[in-house]
mmCIF file of C-alpha atoms in Angstrom:
data_model
loop_
_atom_site.group_PDB
_atom_site.id
_atom_site.type_symbol
_atom_site.label_atom_id
_atom_site.label_comp_id
_atom_site.label_asym_id
_atom_site.label_seq_id
_atom_site.Cartn_x
_atom_site.Cartn_y
_atom_site.Cartn_z
ATOM 1 C CA ALA U 1 14.162 -13.157 -78.545
ATOM 2 C CA MET U 2 13.582 -13.323 -82.264
ATOM 3 C CA ARG U 3 16.977 -13.891 -83.767
ATOM 4 C CA HIS U 4 17.123 -17.171 -85.635
ATOM 5 C CA ALA U 5 20.291 -17.505 -87.711
ATOM 6 C CA GLY U 6 20.116 -18.346 -91.396
ATOM 7 C CA THR U 7 17.297 -18.373 -93.852
ATOM 8 C CA HIS U 8 16.147 -21.934 -93.370
ATOM 9 C CA VAL U 9 12.941 -22.888 -91.632
ATOM 10 C CA GLY U 10 13.784 -24.572 -88.349
ATOM 11 C CA LEU U 11 11.792 -26.811 -86.096
ATOM 12 C CA LEU U 12 10.873 -23.834 -83.943
ATOM 13 C CA VAL U 13 8.820 -22.302 -86.700
ATOM 14 C CA LEU U 14 5.497 -22.948 -88.303
ATOM 15 C CA ALA U 15 6.032 -20.548 -91.163
ATOM 16 C CA SER U 16 2.951 -18.703 -92.264
ATOM 17 C CA ALA U 17 1.895 -15.674 -94.204
ATOM 18 C CA ILE U 18 -0.984 -15.226 -91.789
ATOM 19 C CA GLY U 19 -1.120 -13.995 -88.248
ATOM 20 C CA VAL U 20 1.538 -11.310 -88.206
ATOM 21 C CA SER U 21 0.902 -8.700 -85.576
ATOM 22 C CA CYS U 22 1.188 -4.975 -86.098
ATOM 23 C CA MET U 23 4.816 -4.906 -85.097
ATOM 24 C CA GLN U 24 7.952 -3.481 -86.581
ATOM 25 C CA ALA U 25 10.185 -5.359 -88.930
ATOM 26 C CA ASN U 26 13.841 -4.860 -88.116
ATOM 27 C CA ASN U 27 15.327 -4.071 -91.504
ATOM 28 C CA GLY U 28 12.572 -4.494 -94.035
ATOM 29 C CA HIS U 29 13.110 -8.226 -94.663
ATOM 30 C CA SER U 30 10.278 -9.696 -92.670
ATOM 31 C CA HIS U 31 9.481 -13.334 -92.121
ATOM 32 C CA GLU U 32 6.086 -14.041 -90.722
ATOM 33 C CA HIS U 33 5.613 -17.102 -88.553
ATOM 34 C CA LYS U 34 3.096 -18.308 -86.041
ATOM 35 C CA HIS U 35 3.746 -20.517 -83.062
ATOM 36 C CA ASP U 36 0.774 -22.508 -81.877
ATOM 37 C CA HIS U 37 0.204 -20.376 -78.803
ATOM 38 C CA GLY U 38 -2.353 -17.731 -79.418
ATOM 39 C CA HIS U 39 -2.079 -14.243 -80.813
ATOM 40 C CA ASP U 40 0.089 -13.311 -83.708
ATOM 41 C CA HIS U 41 3.536 -12.013 -84.298
ATOM 42 C CA GLY U 42 6.180 -11.155 -86.853
ATOM 43 C CA HIS U 43 9.404 -13.124 -86.961
ATOM 44 C CA GLN U 44 12.522 -12.209 -88.806
ATOM 45 C CA HIS U 45 15.502 -14.094 -90.097
ATOM 46 C CA GLU U 46 18.694 -12.730 -91.552
ATOM 47 C CA GLY U 47 18.688 -12.961 -95.314
ATOM 48 C CA GLY U 48 15.291 -11.815 -96.459
ATOM 49 C CA HIS U 49 13.858 -14.932 -98.116
ATOM 50 C CA LYS U 50 10.277 -15.713 -97.183
ATOM 51 C CA HIS U 51 9.171 -19.233 -96.341
ATOM 52 C CA HIS U 52 5.446 -19.789 -96.041
ATOM 53 C CA VAL U 53 3.454 -22.779 -94.930
ATOM 54 C CA LYS U 54 0.022 -21.465 -95.697
ATOM 55 C CA ARG U 55 -2.866 -22.233 -93.408
ATOM 56 C CA SER U 56 -6.292 -20.721 -93.715
ATOM 57 C CA PRO U 57 -7.623 -18.520 -90.911
ATOM 58 C CA GLU U 58 -10.211 -21.227 -90.279
ATOM 59 C CA GLU U 59 -7.447 -23.765 -89.693
ATOM 60 C CA TRP U 60 -5.653 -21.418 -87.309
ATOM 61 C CA ALA U 61 -8.902 -20.712 -85.472
ATOM 62 C CA LYS U 62 -9.436 -24.414 -84.808
ATOM 63 C CA LYS U 63 -5.916 -24.637 -83.445
ATOM 64 C CA LEU U 64 -5.763 -21.412 -81.448
ATOM 65 C CA ASP U 65 -9.296 -20.678 -80.282
ATOM 66 C CA GLY U 66 -10.146 -23.968 -78.629
ATOM 67 C CA PRO U 67 -10.754 -24.960 -75.010
ATOM 68 C CA ASP U 68 -7.085 -25.797 -74.474
ATOM 69 C CA ARG U 69 -6.271 -22.116 -74.809
ATOM 70 C CA ASP U 70 -9.116 -21.090 -72.532
ATOM 71 C CA LYS U 71 -7.535 -23.101 -69.734
ATOM 72 C CA TYR U 72 -4.342 -21.047 -69.638
ATOM 73 C CA GLN U 73 -5.448 -17.775 -71.237
ATOM 74 C CA LYS U 74 -8.255 -17.089 -68.745
ATOM 75 C CA PRO U 75 -9.805 -14.358 -70.956
ATOM 76 C CA GLU U 76 -12.345 -13.252 -68.360
ATOM 77 C CA LEU U 77 -9.540 -12.581 -65.887
ATOM 78 C CA VAL U 78 -7.603 -10.562 -68.477
ATOM 79 C CA ILE U 79 -10.675 -8.458 -69.252
ATOM 80 C CA LYS U 80 -11.280 -7.841 -65.552
ATOM 81 C CA ALA U 81 -7.662 -6.773 -65.084
ATOM 82 C CA MET U 82 -8.012 -4.224 -67.903
ATOM 83 C CA GLN U 83 -10.748 -2.336 -66.001
ATOM 84 C CA ILE U 84 -12.704 -1.658 -69.171
ATOM 85 C CA GLU U 85 -15.744 0.565 -68.840
ATOM 86 C CA PRO U 86 -18.768 0.766 -71.150
ATOM 87 C CA GLY U 87 -18.205 3.244 -73.964
ATOM 88 C CA MET U 88 -14.442 2.790 -74.130
ATOM 89 C CA VAL U 89 -12.405 2.294 -77.301
ATOM 90 C CA VAL U 90 -10.191 -0.794 -77.031
ATOM 91 C CA ALA U 91 -7.605 -1.921 -79.597
ATOM 92 C CA ASP U 92 -6.385 -5.509 -79.891
ATOM 93 C CA LEU U 93 -3.003 -5.483 -81.657
ATOM 94 C CA GLY U 94 -2.115 -8.673 -83.467
ATOM 95 C CA ALA U 95 -5.674 -9.860 -82.961
ATOM 96 C CA GLY U 96 -5.157 -12.838 -85.268
ATOM 97 C CA THR U 97 -8.312 -14.936 -85.516
ATOM 98 C CA GLY U 98 -10.126 -12.747 -82.995
ATOM 99 C CA TYR U 99 -9.929 -14.875 -79.849
ATOM 100 C CA PHE U 100 -10.474 -11.915 -77.506
ATOM 101 C CA LEU U 101 -13.052 -10.019 -79.556
ATOM 102 C CA LYS U 102 -16.232 -11.354 -77.963
ATOM 103 C CA TYR U 103 -14.868 -10.612 -74.505
ATOM 104 C CA LEU U 104 -13.744 -7.102 -75.406
ATOM 105 C CA SER U 105 -17.009 -6.438 -77.231
ATOM 106 C CA ALA U 106 -19.070 -7.342 -74.186
ATOM 107 C CA ALA U 107 -16.877 -5.213 -71.928
ATOM 108 C CA VAL U 108 -17.166 -1.981 -73.925
ATOM 109 C CA GLY U 109 -20.873 -2.453 -74.632
ATOM 110 C CA ASP U 110 -22.981 -1.014 -77.420
ATOM 111 C CA SER U 111 -21.635 2.488 -76.850
ATOM 112 C CA GLY U 112 -18.005 1.364 -77.081
ATOM 113 C CA ARG U 113 -15.798 0.181 -79.909
ATOM 114 C CA VAL U 114 -13.248 -2.587 -80.393
ATOM 115 C CA ILE U 115 -10.560 -2.207 -83.065
ATOM 116 C CA ALA U 116 -9.047 -5.532 -84.148
ATOM 117 C CA LEU U 117 -5.717 -5.007 -85.900
ATOM 118 C CA ASP U 118 -3.566 -7.354 -87.939
ATOM 119 C CA VAL U 119 -1.250 -7.000 -90.935
ATOM 120 C CA GLU U 120 -2.616 -9.997 -92.810
ATOM 121 C CA GLN U 121 -5.694 -9.264 -94.910
ATOM 122 C CA ASP U 122 -6.922 -12.878 -94.681
ATOM 123 C CA LEU U 123 -7.138 -12.553 -90.914
ATOM 124 C CA VAL U 124 -8.738 -9.116 -91.066
ATOM 125 C CA ASP U 125 -11.418 -10.511 -93.379
ATOM 126 C CA TYR U 126 -11.863 -13.516 -91.106
ATOM 127 C CA MET U 127 -12.320 -11.313 -88.027
ATOM 128 C CA ALA U 128 -14.816 -9.104 -89.856
ATOM 129 C CA LYS U 129 -16.845 -12.166 -90.863
ATOM 130 C CA ARG U 130 -16.566 -13.687 -87.407
ATOM 131 C CA SER U 131 -17.710 -10.470 -85.730
ATOM 132 C CA LYS U 132 -20.726 -10.219 -88.022
ATOM 133 C CA GLU U 133 -21.680 -13.864 -87.454
ATOM 134 C CA GLU U 134 -21.349 -13.473 -83.683
ATOM 135 C CA GLY U 135 -23.304 -10.206 -83.653
ATOM 136 C CA LEU U 136 -20.375 -8.133 -82.437
ATOM 137 C CA ASN U 137 -21.604 -4.897 -83.960
ATOM 138 C CA ASN U 138 -19.141 -2.764 -82.025
ATOM 139 C CA VAL U 139 -16.082 -4.498 -83.519
ATOM 140 C CA VAL U 140 -14.189 -3.217 -86.546
ATOM 141 C CA ALA U 141 -11.313 -5.176 -88.087
ATOM 142 C CA LYS U 142 -8.551 -3.237 -89.819
ATOM 143 C CA LYS U 143 -5.305 -4.015 -91.567
ATOM 144 C CA CYS U 144 -2.212 -2.312 -90.227
ATOM 145 C CA GLY U 145 1.500 -2.276 -90.967
ATOM 146 C CA PHE U 146 4.589 -3.470 -89.161
ATOM 147 C CA SER U 147 5.640 -0.003 -88.058
ATOM 148 C CA ASP U 148 2.205 1.611 -87.825
ATOM 149 C CA SER U 149 -0.575 0.377 -85.570
ATOM 150 C CA GLY U 150 -3.041 2.337 -87.652
ATOM 151 C CA LEU U 151 -4.416 3.981 -84.521
ATOM 152 C CA GLU U 152 -4.889 7.725 -84.407
ATOM 153 C CA SER U 153 -3.160 9.739 -81.726
ATOM 154 C CA GLY U 154 -5.124 9.844 -78.474
ATOM 155 C CA SER U 155 -7.775 7.438 -79.755
ATOM 156 C CA ALA U 156 -7.639 4.359 -77.494
ATOM 157 C CA ASP U 157 -8.683 3.929 -73.868
ATOM 158 C CA ARG U 158 -7.085 0.490 -73.752
ATOM 159 C CA ILE U 159 -4.606 -1.356 -75.965
ATOM 160 C CA LEU U 160 -4.183 -5.116 -75.580
ATOM 161 C CA ILE U 161 -1.147 -7.054 -76.855
ATOM 162 C CA VAL U 162 -1.329 -10.787 -76.155
ATOM 163 C CA ASN U 163 1.425 -13.379 -76.677
ATOM 164 C CA THR U 164 3.217 -11.010 -79.031
ATOM 165 C CA TRP U 165 5.521 -8.601 -77.226
ATOM 166 C CA HIS U 166 8.437 -11.031 -77.173
ATOM 167 C CA HIS U 167 8.480 -10.958 -80.974
ATOM 168 C CA ILE U 168 8.779 -7.198 -81.476
ATOM 169 C CA GLN U 169 12.153 -6.260 -82.954
ATOM 170 C CA LYS U 170 12.666 -2.721 -81.632
ATOM 171 C CA ARG U 171 10.556 -2.747 -78.522
ATOM 172 C CA VAL U 172 11.624 0.557 -76.968
ATOM 173 C CA GLU U 173 11.096 2.394 -80.234
ATOM 174 C CA TYR U 174 7.773 0.663 -80.714
ATOM 175 C CA THR U 175 6.698 1.754 -77.240
ATOM 176 C CA LYS U 176 7.536 5.369 -78.035
ATOM 177 C CA ASN U 177 5.365 5.169 -81.158
ATOM 178 C CA LEU U 178 2.494 3.397 -79.453
ATOM 179 C CA ALA U 179 2.151 5.359 -76.211
ATOM 180 C CA PRO U 180 0.737 8.509 -77.883
ATOM 181 C CA LYS U 181 -2.136 6.451 -79.302
ATOM 182 C CA LEU U 182 -3.619 6.231 -75.812
ATOM 183 C CA LYS U 183 -6.161 8.692 -74.518
ATOM 184 C CA PRO U 184 -5.399 10.554 -71.289
ATOM 185 C CA ASN U 185 -5.707 7.989 -68.490
ATOM 186 C CA GLY U 186 -5.504 5.220 -71.078
ATOM 187 C CA ALA U 187 -3.506 2.044 -70.539
ATOM 188 C CA LEU U 188 -1.610 -0.595 -72.474
ATOM 189 C CA TYR U 189 -1.799 -4.204 -71.304
ATOM 190 C CA VAL U 190 0.873 -6.688 -72.344
ATOM 191 C CA VAL U 191 0.126 -10.359 -71.722
ATOM 192 C CA ASP U 192 3.009 -12.732 -72.378
ATOM 193 C CA PHE U 193 4.504 -16.040 -71.331
ATOM 194 C CA ASP U 194 6.428 -16.791 -68.164
ATOM 195 C CA LYS U 195 9.909 -18.188 -68.708
ATOM 196 C CA ASN U 196 8.821 -21.492 -67.183
ATOM 197 C CA SER U 197 5.443 -21.731 -68.913
ATOM 198 C CA LYS U 198 4.536 -25.025 -70.529
ATOM 199 C CA VAL U 199 3.044 -23.375 -73.608
ATOM 200 C CA GLY U 200 4.252 -20.798 -76.079
ATOM 201 C CA PRO U 201 7.608 -20.422 -77.804
ATOM 202 C CA PRO U 202 10.885 -21.942 -76.606
ATOM 203 C CA SER U 203 12.155 -20.624 -73.285
ATOM 204 C CA SER U 204 14.945 -18.762 -75.063
ATOM 205 C CA GLU U 205 12.338 -16.575 -76.757
ATOM 206 C CA LYS U 206 10.332 -15.811 -73.643
ATOM 207 C CA LEU U 207 10.960 -12.646 -71.650
ATOM 208 C CA GLU U 208 10.884 -12.048 -67.922
ATOM 209 C CA SER U 209 8.180 -9.608 -66.872
ATOM 210 C CA SER U 210 10.897 -7.326 -65.491
ATOM 211 C CA LYS U 211 12.508 -7.191 -68.947
ATOM 212 C CA ILE U 212 9.306 -6.092 -70.626
ATOM 213 C CA ALA U 213 8.641 -3.575 -67.873
ATOM 214 C CA SER U 214 12.099 -2.051 -68.345
ATOM 215 C CA GLU U 215 11.541 -1.784 -72.109
ATOM 216 C CA LEU U 216 8.202 -0.059 -71.634
ATOM 217 C CA GLU U 217 9.768 2.318 -69.135
ATOM 218 C CA ALA U 218 12.632 3.057 -71.512
ATOM 219 C CA GLY U 219 9.940 3.981 -74.029
ATOM 220 C CA GLY U 220 8.577 6.553 -71.607
ATOM 221 C CA MET U 221 5.773 4.660 -69.894
ATOM 222 C CA LYS U 222 5.071 3.827 -66.267
ATOM 223 C CA THR U 223 4.564 0.129 -65.583
ATOM 224 C CA GLU U 224 3.037 -2.238 -63.083
ATOM 225 C CA VAL U 225 3.152 -6.035 -63.106
ATOM 226 C CA LEU U 226 -0.363 -6.902 -62.032
ATOM 227 C CA SER U 227 -1.042 -9.352 -59.235
ATOM 228 C CA GLU U 228 -3.612 -11.238 -61.311
ATOM 229 C CA SER U 229 -2.227 -14.736 -61.726
ATOM 230 C CA LEU U 230 -2.551 -16.540 -65.046
ATOM 231 C CA PRO U 231 -1.404 -20.173 -65.233
ATOM 232 C CA GLU U 232 1.270 -19.554 -67.874
ATOM 233 C CA GLN U 233 1.466 -15.778 -68.311
ATOM 234 C CA TYR U 234 1.844 -12.411 -66.639
ATOM 235 C CA ILE U 235 0.013 -9.146 -67.241
ATOM 236 C CA ILE U 236 1.836 -5.813 -67.378
ATOM 237 C CA LYS U 237 -0.045 -2.532 -67.265
ATOM 238 C CA ALA U 238 1.659 0.482 -68.826
ATOM 239 C CA THR U 239 0.504 4.086 -68.805
ATOM 240 C CA ALA U 240 1.851 7.267 -70.322
ATOM 241 C CA PRO U 241 3.170 9.783 -67.767
#
């Protein structure tokens, strides 16, 4: 889903140094790009030369956090599907500009905690500032690496990955590394684009829900494609056996 030949910047890419999710790079030569469709992800080309079209987090927020996204993202429905309880610890991987933070913050309540993770320091700083301005005192923004979510083993009740899974290079391996970060009875929720969705990356980069489910299962998790219907996306719940 992420193999673009050559080192040039094609029309499919808005190259950016910001907005790379906490996902693995394939061979150490990482190219970070953001499509205009929500959360953040790491792209990779063969060759290893970086091409950046720099946008500020504020510019990305205007583009990605507006009402147009609300229409298809349906954040309240996603939060409901996650069955979050007050006091839980929830991690948002590839949190980008923090679109989901206010919803996650409200769901876990004052006794809970939201961990917003991204590899780009500009975005981490932006989310920290945004959380403070919005009074989200239970949110902490942290920088993480491509191969390390930064989460401690058995620390998260819920992990949310939105509009990002289709960009992970070694998805089965990543699943094996991520699953132990969940607490007993914890769950991972992957939200990604339908093949026929009108938003998101090109169809060739989108994955069928059955494909993602098989990758999660190959990584040792049990999966369920939830019945909740988003206009352009599906929701997959994965739990450790």
